[in-house]
Amino acid sequence: MTKVDLSDVCFLVHVRIDTVARQQNLEIIQEFYRKYADNTQFIFIEDDGEQKITKSVTLTEHDKYIFHENDGIYLRPKCYNIASKETDRPVIVSLDTDIIIHPKYMKMTADRLINEDNLAICYPYNGLFLNLYEHTKEEFMGTLDYEDLIKYRPESKQVNYSNGKVFVGHYDSVGGCVFFNHDRYNKFGGYNPMFKGWGYEDNEITIRTRALGYDI
């Protein structure tokens, strides 16, 4: 298997371990992306009242861990902005802990952000999010084989459609795995730190970026 070179990309991973599943997912994304890609860089920023993830992350020479002490509502946009300052790679990615996308599509997305003059944000997927049932997740955890996921693609994109292996969670998402040209991210101010929790900042940043004249 030929690995994809992601030396131009840095994954910014906001973390709060509030369930066993989230801890599992954190471990899975590290193993999966390192299996399929070389020169990965993760910056993990733990946004919690105490440190919990140190046993769940394996740092390579490229990776970093940041502890952002906060026992209130988590501050994901603020944390992404903090983490973005810890890398000099030309493409940064806000990556949720439960997102699996083949790195070859990530490489294509990063190349576009580097080569297209006005492109600020780009997505390595078509907006469709598929959720795994627990038995499907366990099967995938045993192999980390991307083929184990795509063979269960559903016939319908209707929300909550299920084929017994996966179900449709969203068909027009603009979050979860968002790629940015790092320089343009800095110029348009990154994520809006006034948002708390998660979700709405993904929509706001696209509206603001377009209003400032950048392409998505």
Tab-separated table of C-alpha atoms in Angstrom:
chain	number	residue	atom	x	y	z
A	1	MET	CA	0.000	0.000	0.000
A	2	THR	CA	1.360	3.398	-1.032
A	3	LYS	CA	0.825	5.985	1.663
A	4	VAL	CA	-0.326	9.535	0.983
A	5	ASP	CA	2.117	12.322	1.874
A	6	LEU	CA	0.406	14.836	4.170
A	7	SER	CA	3.479	16.893	5.016
A	8	ASP	CA	1.594	20.094	4.065
A	9	VAL	CA	-1.293	19.348	6.434
A	10	CYS	CA	-1.839	19.764	10.173
A	11	PHE	CA	-4.851	18.261	11.955
A	12	LEU	CA	-6.223	20.403	14.784
A	13	VAL	CA	-8.147	18.113	17.128
A	14	HIS	CA	-10.291	19.622	19.875
A	15	VAL	CA	-10.862	17.053	22.615
A	16	ARG	CA	-12.969	16.592	25.692
A	17	ILE	CA	-13.191	12.993	26.894
A	18	ASP	CA	-16.734	12.797	28.243
A	19	THR	CA	-17.584	9.266	27.064
A	20	VAL	CA	-15.749	5.988	26.524
A	21	ALA	CA	-16.725	6.151	22.847
A	22	ARG	CA	-14.987	9.502	22.415
A	23	GLN	CA	-11.783	8.085	23.867
A	24	GLN	CA	-12.022	5.112	21.494
A	25	ASN	CA	-12.615	7.404	18.538
A	26	LEU	CA	-9.590	9.514	19.421
A	27	GLU	CA	-7.389	6.432	19.354
A	28	ILE	CA	-8.928	5.226	16.083
A	29	ILE	CA	-8.323	8.422	14.105
A	30	GLN	CA	-4.655	8.477	15.064
A	31	GLU	CA	-4.126	4.871	14.008
A	32	PHE	CA	-6.162	5.197	10.819
A	33	TYR	CA	-4.532	8.342	9.437
A	34	ARG	CA	-1.051	7.120	10.293
A	35	LYS	CA	-1.817	3.844	8.543
A	36	TYR	CA	-2.760	5.534	5.271
A	37	ALA	CA	-0.578	8.669	5.360
A	38	ASP	CA	3.015	9.690	5.990
A	39	ASN	CA	4.224	12.860	7.725
A	40	THR	CA	0.975	13.439	9.588
A	41	GLN	CA	0.863	16.181	12.198
A	42	PHE	CA	-1.722	16.316	14.979
A	43	ILE	CA	-2.147	19.145	17.435
A	44	PHE	CA	-4.421	17.891	20.198
A	45	ILE	CA	-5.969	20.569	22.381
A	46	GLU	CA	-7.765	19.246	25.437
A	47	ASP	CA	-10.482	21.624	26.591
A	48	ASP	CA	-11.412	20.353	30.048
A	49	GLY	CA	-11.074	20.923	33.773
A	50	GLU	CA	-8.420	18.231	34.081
A	51	GLN	CA	-6.100	16.293	31.805
A	52	LYS	CA	-7.607	12.999	30.652
A	53	ILE	CA	-6.279	12.198	27.185
A	54	THR	CA	-2.565	11.703	27.778
A	55	LYS	CA	-2.989	7.905	27.734
A	56	SER	CA	-5.065	8.062	24.554
A	57	VAL	CA	-2.671	10.017	22.363
A	58	THR	CA	0.635	8.917	20.933
A	59	LEU	CA	2.745	11.901	19.970
A	60	THR	CA	5.218	11.639	17.113
A	61	GLU	CA	8.023	14.122	16.543
A	62	HIS	CA	5.602	16.319	14.553
A	63	ASP	CA	2.724	16.315	17.038
A	64	LYS	CA	1.851	18.570	19.962
A	65	TYR	CA	-0.479	18.436	22.941
A	66	ILE	CA	-2.025	21.554	24.512
A	67	PHE	CA	-4.071	21.636	27.701
A	68	HIS	CA	-6.668	24.411	27.758
A	69	GLU	CA	-8.058	24.417	31.286
A	70	ASN	CA	-11.808	24.921	31.162
A	71	ASP	CA	-14.459	23.085	33.183
A	72	GLY	CA	-17.393	24.970	31.643
A	73	ILE	CA	-19.041	24.775	28.219
A	74	TYR	CA	-16.292	23.858	25.840
A	75	LEU	CA	-14.778	26.530	23.662
A	76	ARG	CA	-14.032	24.757	20.423
A	77	PRO	CA	-13.608	27.800	18.122
A	78	LYS	CA	-11.220	29.475	20.583
A	79	CYS	CA	-9.231	26.254	20.914
A	80	TYR	CA	-8.882	25.840	17.145
A	81	ASN	CA	-7.455	29.346	16.929
A	82	ILE	CA	-4.962	28.587	19.712
A	83	ALA	CA	-3.886	25.329	18.078
A	84	SER	CA	-3.526	26.931	14.640
A	85	LYS	CA	-0.664	29.067	15.962
A	86	GLU	CA	1.356	25.957	16.852
A	87	THR	CA	2.077	24.870	13.280
A	88	ASP	CA	3.708	26.408	10.229
A	89	ARG	CA	2.189	23.976	7.747
A	90	PRO	CA	0.329	25.669	4.856
A	91	VAL	CA	-2.928	23.750	5.350
A	92	ILE	CA	-4.742	23.287	8.656
A	93	VAL	CA	-7.735	21.060	9.335
A	94	SER	CA	-10.342	21.264	12.077
A	95	LEU	CA	-10.928	17.545	12.600
A	96	ASP	CA	-13.552	15.994	14.863
A	97	THR	CA	-12.502	12.921	16.816
A	98	ASP	CA	-14.932	10.637	14.987
A	99	ILE	CA	-14.288	11.487	11.335
A	100	ILE	CA	-12.817	9.011	8.860
A	101	ILE	CA	-12.042	10.185	5.314
A	102	HIS	CA	-9.517	8.571	3.019
A	103	PRO	CA	-6.271	10.599	3.055
A	104	LYS	CA	-6.078	10.564	-0.754
A	105	TYR	CA	-9.054	12.952	-0.774
A	106	MET	CA	-7.374	15.009	1.914
A	107	LYS	CA	-4.265	15.305	-0.246
A	108	MET	CA	-6.356	16.462	-3.213
A	109	THR	CA	-8.073	19.048	-1.010
A	110	ALA	CA	-4.801	20.355	0.424
A	111	ASP	CA	-3.270	20.691	-3.043
A	112	ARG	CA	-6.194	22.816	-4.186
A	113	LEU	CA	-5.858	25.125	-1.178
A	114	ILE	CA	-2.159	25.588	-1.868
A	115	ASN	CA	-2.442	26.063	-5.635
A	116	GLU	CA	-5.642	28.101	-6.058
A	117	ASP	CA	-4.982	31.757	-5.316
A	118	ASN	CA	-8.220	32.777	-3.594
A	119	LEU	CA	-9.395	29.477	-2.110
A	120	ALA	CA	-9.686	29.710	1.686
A	121	ILE	CA	-11.851	26.738	2.723
A	122	CYS	CA	-12.282	23.365	1.059
A	123	TYR	CA	-14.013	20.127	2.039
A	124	PRO	CA	-12.678	16.631	1.293
A	125	TYR	CA	-16.189	15.187	1.156
A	126	ASN	CA	-19.558	15.916	-0.459
A	127	GLY	CA	-21.458	16.831	2.717
A	128	LEU	CA	-22.741	13.306	3.385
A	129	PHE	CA	-22.039	11.944	6.865
A	130	LEU	CA	-22.587	8.277	7.666
A	131	ASN	CA	-22.845	7.057	11.247
A	132	LEU	CA	-21.682	3.562	12.150
A	133	TYR	CA	-23.668	1.172	14.268
A	134	GLU	CA	-21.670	-0.268	17.148
A	135	HIS	CA	-21.145	-3.646	15.461
A	136	THR	CA	-19.901	-1.920	12.292
A	137	LYS	CA	-17.545	0.218	14.343
A	138	GLU	CA	-16.136	-2.849	16.101
A	139	GLU	CA	-15.544	-4.524	12.743
A	140	PHE	CA	-13.706	-1.450	11.476
A	141	MET	CA	-11.642	-1.159	14.670
A	142	GLY	CA	-10.328	-4.665	14.050
A	143	THR	CA	-8.908	-3.864	10.615
A	144	LEU	CA	-8.818	-0.061	10.127
A	145	ASP	CA	-9.480	-0.978	6.503
A	146	TYR	CA	-11.183	1.798	4.550
A	147	GLU	CA	-12.842	-0.792	2.332
A	148	ASP	CA	-14.786	-1.989	5.376
A	149	LEU	CA	-16.523	1.384	5.393
A	150	ILE	CA	-17.226	2.104	1.749
A	151	LYS	CA	-18.759	-1.313	1.092
A	152	TYR	CA	-21.653	-0.233	3.323
A	153	ARG	CA	-22.548	2.927	1.432
A	154	PRO	CA	-26.334	3.434	1.660
A	155	GLU	CA	-28.636	3.581	-1.342
A	156	SER	CA	-30.390	6.701	-0.044
A	157	LYS	CA	-29.129	10.034	1.301
A	158	GLN	CA	-32.280	10.630	3.335
A	159	VAL	CA	-31.464	11.517	6.954
A	160	ASN	CA	-31.745	8.487	9.265
A	161	TYR	CA	-31.879	6.056	6.327
A	162	SER	CA	-30.325	2.791	7.507
A	163	ASN	CA	-29.045	-0.335	5.805
A	164	GLY	CA	-28.276	-2.107	9.074
A	165	LYS	CA	-24.581	-1.239	8.962
A	166	VAL	CA	-24.609	2.561	8.729
A	167	PHE	CA	-27.236	5.277	8.849
A	168	VAL	CA	-27.309	8.721	7.272
A	169	GLY	CA	-26.600	11.449	9.801
A	170	HIS	CA	-26.357	14.478	7.508
A	171	TYR	CA	-26.366	15.027	3.750
A	172	ASP	CA	-25.215	18.664	3.532
A	173	SER	CA	-22.677	19.163	6.315
A	174	VAL	CA	-20.055	21.912	6.424
A	175	GLY	CA	-18.267	20.661	9.538
A	176	GLY	CA	-16.450	17.687	10.970
A	177	CYS	CA	-13.415	17.946	8.721
A	178	VAL	CA	-12.737	21.427	7.350
A	179	PHE	CA	-9.574	22.310	5.416
A	180	PHE	CA	-8.168	25.840	5.442
A	181	ASN	CA	-5.374	27.637	3.686
A	182	HIS	CA	-3.439	28.573	6.827
A	183	ASP	CA	-2.403	32.043	5.672
A	184	ARG	CA	-5.936	32.977	4.607
A	185	TYR	CA	-7.335	31.521	7.837
A	186	ASN	CA	-5.177	34.017	9.716
A	187	LYS	CA	-6.236	36.867	7.442
A	188	PHE	CA	-9.977	36.320	7.892
A	189	GLY	CA	-9.543	35.820	11.642
A	190	GLY	CA	-10.091	32.077	12.001
A	191	TYR	CA	-13.080	30.758	13.903
A	192	ASN	CA	-15.297	33.191	15.796
A	193	PRO	CA	-14.270	32.659	19.454
A	194	MET	CA	-17.587	34.023	20.709
A	195	PHE	CA	-19.254	30.703	19.897
A	196	LYS	CA	-19.474	28.100	22.648
A	197	GLY	CA	-20.277	24.418	22.310
A	198	TRP	CA	-20.278	23.254	18.713
A	199	GLY	CA	-22.106	23.478	15.390
A	200	TYR	CA	-23.049	27.044	14.547
A	201	GLU	CA	-19.464	28.213	14.077
A	202	ASP	CA	-19.153	25.978	11.002
A	203	ASN	CA	-21.921	27.919	9.256
A	204	GLU	CA	-20.770	31.348	10.418
A	205	ILE	CA	-17.228	30.905	9.161
A	206	THR	CA	-18.390	30.075	5.629
A	207	ILE	CA	-20.657	33.129	5.470
A	208	ARG	CA	-17.949	35.436	6.811
A	209	THR	CA	-15.254	34.005	4.540
A	210	ARG	CA	-17.356	34.549	1.418
A	211	ALA	CA	-18.319	38.055	2.577
A	212	LEU	CA	-14.616	38.890	2.781
A	213	GLY	CA	-14.153	37.856	-0.842
A	214	TYR	CA	-12.571	34.421	-0.478
A	215	ASP	CA	-13.605	31.294	-2.337
A	216	ILE	CA	-14.926	28.089	-0.767
